[in-house]
mmCIF file of C-alpha atoms in Angstrom:
data_model
loop_
_atom_site.group_PDB
_atom_site.id
_atom_site.type_symbol
_atom_site.label_atom_id
_atom_site.label_comp_id
_atom_site.label_asym_id
_atom_site.label_seq_id
_atom_site.Cartn_x
_atom_site.Cartn_y
_atom_site.Cartn_z
ATOM 1 C CA LYS A 1 0.000 0.000 0.000
ATOM 2 C CA PRO A 2 2.783 2.526 0.678
ATOM 3 C CA LEU A 3 3.744 2.253 -2.994
ATOM 4 C CA LYS A 4 0.704 4.334 -3.936
ATOM 5 C CA PHE A 5 2.690 7.383 -2.834
ATOM 6 C CA MET A 6 5.269 6.598 -5.502
ATOM 7 C CA ILE A 7 2.792 6.747 -8.388
ATOM 8 C CA PRO A 8 3.546 10.422 -9.157
ATOM 9 C CA HIS A 9 7.222 9.455 -9.459
ATOM 10 C CA PHE A 10 6.685 6.578 -11.913
ATOM 11 C CA ASP A 11 8.423 8.211 -14.901
ATOM 12 C CA LYS A 12 11.296 9.418 -12.719
ATOM 13 C CA MET A 13 11.749 5.881 -11.355
ATOM 14 C CA LYS A 14 11.994 4.515 -14.893
ATOM 15 C CA GLU A 15 14.694 7.091 -15.666
ATOM 16 C CA ILE A 16 16.576 6.167 -12.486
ATOM 17 C CA TYR A 17 16.275 2.466 -13.316
ATOM 18 C CA ASP A 18 18.033 3.079 -16.640
ATOM 19 C CA LYS A 19 20.938 4.798 -14.832
ATOM 20 C CA ILE A 20 21.462 2.178 -12.100
ATOM 21 C CA PRO A 21 24.396 -0.179 -12.778
ATOM 22 C CA ALA A 22 23.537 -3.863 -13.134
ATOM 23 C CA GLY A 23 23.163 -5.649 -9.822
ATOM 24 C CA GLN A 24 20.762 -6.478 -7.036
ATOM 25 C CA VAL A 25 19.551 -2.873 -6.579
ATOM 26 C CA LYS A 26 18.650 -2.613 -10.272
ATOM 27 C CA THR A 27 16.771 -5.910 -10.045
ATOM 28 C CA GLN A 28 14.800 -4.736 -7.007
ATOM 29 C CA CYS A 29 14.084 -1.422 -8.690
ATOM 30 C CA ALA A 30 12.712 -3.329 -11.699
ATOM 31 C CA ASP A 31 10.337 -5.168 -9.341
ATOM 32 C CA VAL A 32 9.046 -1.920 -7.843
ATOM 33 C CA VAL A 33 8.613 -0.300 -11.268
ATOM 34 C CA SER A 34 6.794 -3.446 -12.444
ATOM 35 C CA VAL A 35 4.312 -3.153 -9.583
ATOM 36 C CA LEU A 36 3.754 0.542 -10.236
ATOM 37 C CA ALA A 37 3.310 -0.156 -13.960
ATOM 38 C CA MET A 38 0.334 -2.334 -13.065
ATOM 39 C CA THR A 39 -1.712 0.835 -12.502
ATOM 40 C CA MET A 40 0.292 3.441 -14.397
ATOM 41 C CA SER A 41 1.055 1.902 -17.778
ATOM 42 C CA GLU A 42 -0.856 0.490 -20.716
ATOM 43 C CA ASP A 43 2.245 -0.701 -22.600
ATOM 44 C CA ARG A 44 2.821 -4.009 -20.800
ATOM 45 C CA GLU A 45 5.563 -2.376 -18.754
ATOM 46 C CA CYS A 46 4.554 -4.493 -15.774
ATOM 47 C CA LEU A 47 5.740 -7.548 -17.726
ATOM 48 C CA LYS A 48 8.714 -5.763 -19.267
ATOM 49 C CA PHE A 49 10.126 -4.762 -15.890
ATOM 50 C CA LYS A 50 9.240 -8.082 -14.221
ATOM 51 C CA LEU A 51 11.357 -9.883 -16.811
ATOM 52 C CA LYS A 52 14.239 -7.657 -15.672
ATOM 53 C CA GLY A 53 13.462 -8.172 -11.974
ATOM 54 C CA ASN A 54 13.627 -11.063 -9.518
ATOM 55 C CA LEU A 55 12.248 -14.167 -11.167
ATOM 56 C CA SER A 56 10.961 -16.618 -8.604
ATOM 57 C CA THR A 57 7.482 -17.684 -7.541
ATOM 58 C CA GLU A 58 8.073 -16.211 -4.080
ATOM 59 C CA GLU A 59 9.098 -12.824 -5.498
ATOM 60 C CA ILE A 60 6.046 -12.752 -7.754
ATOM 61 C CA GLU A 61 3.690 -13.702 -4.902
ATOM 62 C CA LEU A 62 5.175 -11.045 -2.644
ATOM 63 C CA TRP A 63 3.222 -8.320 -4.430
ATOM 64 C CA GLY A 64 -0.187 -9.944 -3.982
ATOM 65 C CA HIS A 65 -2.875 -11.710 -5.932
ATOM 66 C CA GLU A 66 -3.921 -8.713 -8.041
ATOM 67 C CA TYR A 67 -0.343 -8.285 -9.233
ATOM 68 C CA VAL A 68 -0.094 -11.977 -10.131
ATOM 69 C CA ARG A 69 -3.393 -11.770 -12.026
ATOM 70 C CA HIS A 70 -2.312 -8.632 -13.883
ATOM 71 C CA LEU A 71 1.080 -10.096 -14.743
ATOM 72 C CA ALA A 72 -0.551 -13.271 -16.082
ATOM 73 C CA GLY A 73 -2.804 -11.133 -18.282
ATOM 74 C CA GLU A 74 0.172 -9.276 -19.707
ATOM 75 C CA VAL A 75 1.999 -12.559 -20.354
ATOM 76 C CA VAL A 76 -0.989 -13.764 -22.394
ATOM 77 C CA GLN A 77 -1.241 -10.482 -24.333
ATOM 78 C CA GLU A 78 2.463 -10.524 -25.130
ATOM 79 C CA PHE A 79 2.400 -14.211 -26.093
ATOM 80 C CA ASN A 80 -0.504 -13.610 -28.481
ATOM 81 C CA ALA A 81 1.347 -10.666 -30.065
ATOM 82 C CA LEU A 82 4.578 -12.627 -30.653
ATOM 83 C CA LYS A 83 6.008 -12.980 -34.110
ATOM 84 C CA GLU A 84 7.564 -16.211 -35.414
ATOM 85 C CA GLU A 85 11.186 -15.104 -34.948
ATOM 86 C CA GLN A 86 10.824 -14.119 -31.274
ATOM 87 C CA ASP A 87 11.782 -17.502 -29.809
ATOM 88 C CA SER A 88 13.812 -16.150 -26.868
ATOM 89 C CA LEU A 89 10.948 -13.911 -25.704
ATOM 90 C CA LYS A 90 8.562 -16.845 -26.115
ATOM 91 C CA ALA A 91 10.825 -18.976 -23.902
ATOM 92 C CA ASP A 92 10.973 -16.165 -21.308
ATOM 93 C CA LEU A 93 7.167 -15.882 -21.270
ATOM 94 C CA ILE A 94 6.785 -19.645 -20.834
ATOM 95 C CA SER A 95 9.330 -19.619 -17.991
ATOM 96 C CA LEU A 96 7.481 -16.765 -16.291
ATOM 97 C CA SER A 97 4.199 -18.647 -16.715
ATOM 98 C CA LYS A 98 5.751 -21.620 -14.954
ATOM 99 C CA LEU A 99 6.535 -19.311 -12.032
ATOM 100 C CA ILE A 100 3.041 -17.792 -11.958
ATOM 101 C CA VAL A 101 1.063 -21.058 -12.066
ATOM 102 C CA PRO A 102 2.222 -22.417 -8.660
ATOM 103 C CA SER A 103 1.130 -19.173 -7.032
ATOM 104 C CA GLN A 104 -2.279 -19.356 -8.695
ATOM 105 C CA MET A 105 -2.733 -22.981 -7.671
ATOM 106 C CA LYS A 106 -1.741 -22.185 -4.091
ATOM 107 C CA HIS A 107 -4.286 -19.368 -3.872
ATOM 108 C CA HIS A 108 -7.220 -21.333 -5.338
ATOM 109 C CA ALA A 109 -7.094 -19.651 -8.755
ATOM 110 C CA GLU A 110 -7.014 -22.966 -10.614
ATOM 111 C CA ALA A 111 -9.109 -21.688 -13.520
ATOM 112 C CA GLU A 112 -6.698 -18.807 -14.063
ATOM 113 C CA ALA A 113 -3.744 -21.209 -13.977
ATOM 114 C CA CYS A 114 -5.426 -23.449 -16.557
ATOM 115 C CA ASP A 115 -6.242 -20.467 -18.776
ATOM 116 C CA LEU A 116 -2.667 -19.183 -18.593
ATOM 117 C CA LEU A 117 -1.200 -22.548 -19.568
ATOM 118 C CA MET A 118 -3.754 -22.936 -22.373
ATOM 119 C CA GLU A 119 -2.859 -19.508 -23.743
ATOM 120 C CA VAL A 120 0.902 -20.140 -23.704
ATOM 121 C CA GLU A 121 0.345 -23.621 -25.178
ATOM 122 C CA GLN A 122 1.804 -25.455 -22.156
ATOM 123 C CA LEU A 123 -1.249 -27.283 -20.822
ATOM 124 C CA ASP A 124 0.622 -30.597 -20.841
ATOM 125 C CA ILE A 125 2.679 -29.467 -17.799
ATOM 126 C CA LEU A 126 -0.400 -28.676 -15.698
ATOM 127 C CA GLN A 127 -0.500 -31.997 -13.866
ATOM 128 C CA GLN A 128 2.822 -31.319 -12.119
ATOM 129 C CA TYR A 129 1.221 -28.330 -10.356
ATOM 130 C CA VAL A 130 -2.014 -30.036 -9.342
ATOM 131 C CA ASP A 131 -2.293 -31.459 -5.832
ATOM 132 C CA GLU A 132 -4.791 -33.605 -3.954
ATOM 133 C CA SER A 133 -6.885 -30.629 -2.867
ATOM 134 C CA ALA A 134 -7.230 -29.071 -6.330
ATOM 135 C CA TYR A 135 -7.404 -31.872 -8.880
ATOM 136 C CA ASN A 136 -11.207 -32.129 -8.817
ATOM 137 C CA ARG A 137 -11.711 -28.417 -9.530
ATOM 138 C CA VAL A 138 -9.019 -28.430 -12.212
ATOM 139 C CA CYS A 139 -10.525 -31.404 -14.036
ATOM 140 C CA LEU A 140 -14.038 -30.019 -13.742
ATOM 141 C CA TYR A 141 -12.855 -26.730 -15.240
ATOM 142 C CA LEU A 142 -10.959 -28.440 -18.072
ATOM 143 C CA THR A 143 -13.870 -30.670 -19.024
ATOM 144 C CA SER A 144 -16.341 -27.788 -18.848
ATOM 145 C CA CYS A 145 -14.159 -25.810 -21.293
ATOM 146 C CA VAL A 146 -14.201 -28.577 -23.916
ATOM 147 C CA PRO A 147 -17.378 -27.432 -25.749
ATOM 148 C CA TYR A 148 -15.957 -23.931 -26.124
ATOM 149 C CA VAL A 149 -12.580 -24.657 -27.698
ATOM 150 C CA PRO A 150 -11.859 -25.881 -31.236
ATOM 151 C CA ASP A 151 -10.162 -29.111 -32.326
ATOM 152 C CA PRO A 152 -7.493 -30.251 -31.443
ATOM 153 C CA GLU A 153 -7.363 -28.176 -28.260
ATOM 154 C CA ASN A 154 -10.566 -29.741 -26.946
ATOM 155 C CA THR A 155 -9.029 -33.217 -27.051
ATOM 156 C CA ASN A 156 -5.896 -31.818 -25.406
ATOM 157 C CA LEU A 157 -8.073 -30.607 -22.516
ATOM 158 C CA LEU A 158 -9.642 -34.055 -22.180
ATOM 159 C CA HIS A 159 -6.258 -35.805 -22.320
ATOM 160 C CA THR A 160 -4.900 -33.500 -19.620
ATOM 161 C CA ALA A 161 -7.912 -34.086 -17.367
ATOM 162 C CA LEU A 162 -7.620 -37.838 -17.968
ATOM 163 C CA LYS A 163 -3.946 -37.842 -16.943
ATOM 164 C CA ILE A 164 -4.783 -35.916 -13.772
ATOM 165 C CA TYR A 165 -7.613 -38.304 -12.876
ATOM 166 C CA VAL A 166 -5.297 -41.298 -13.406
ATOM 167 C CA LYS A 167 -2.584 -39.629 -11.303
ATOM 168 C CA PHE A 168 -5.026 -39.310 -8.391
ATOM 169 C CA LYS A 169 -6.548 -42.778 -8.917
ATOM 170 C CA GLU A 170 -9.974 -41.472 -9.965
ATOM 171 C CA LEU A 171 -10.345 -44.304 -12.445
ATOM 172 C CA PRO A 172 -14.134 -44.079 -13.045
ATOM 173 C CA GLN A 173 -13.749 -40.421 -14.064
ATOM 174 C CA ALA A 174 -10.704 -41.282 -16.174
ATOM 175 C CA MET A 175 -12.672 -44.067 -17.859
ATOM 176 C CA ARG A 176 -15.495 -41.649 -18.688
ATOM 177 C CA LEU A 177 -13.004 -39.300 -20.376
ATOM 178 C CA ALA A 178 -11.285 -42.154 -22.230
ATOM 179 C CA LEU A 179 -14.680 -43.201 -23.591
ATOM 180 C CA GLN A 180 -15.459 -39.613 -24.527
ATOM 181 C CA LEU A 181 -12.133 -39.489 -26.385
ATOM 182 C CA ASN A 182 -13.006 -42.827 -28.040
ATOM 183 C CA ASP A 183 -9.496 -44.019 -27.135
ATOM 184 C CA ARG A 184 -9.611 -47.809 -26.981
ATOM 185 C CA GLU A 185 -6.018 -48.122 -25.686
ATOM 186 C CA LYS A 186 -6.709 -45.799 -22.775
ATOM 187 C CA VAL A 187 -9.930 -47.631 -21.939
ATOM 188 C CA GLU A 188 -8.084 -50.960 -21.808
ATOM 189 C CA GLU A 189 -5.217 -49.418 -19.845
ATOM 190 C CA ILE A 190 -7.599 -47.971 -17.224
ATOM 191 C CA PHE A 191 -9.831 -51.053 -17.074
#
């Protein structure tokens, strides 16, 4: 909350950031500017400065749920605006997404975590973040999204939910999804 008093100094802080020599202070300054950019900037500066700041799930969570939600939104916008030749930025966005998802799962924002991974085309890694307390909500969300997404993404959602159900030994639910996928091998494997 005390950061709200720094809002009038947003542009000055960006200038100062550019002058600071590389090191821990510059990294921490990037974090502060990223948080301020959440309310002050329309140019995805929140994401831009976060990529220059401390990159860990704990550092991202430190600024609160609204910041995490905003940052995830900017990751999706940037990912959707990527051009073919921007592979290093794409890799950075995917890495940042992998840091955001654990925070979302921990704070019961499973749907947001699923949406983020769907948008950055990394849904196949979702099951590593799902725990005993969240798998039911995650699978319910994935299966309820199926009618609203085109082929082949809809089958990807079902496959992901099936893997999660198998991981947590919910075999009747997994069987239902295997039948829905019309995947004979999976049906035999589960049965």
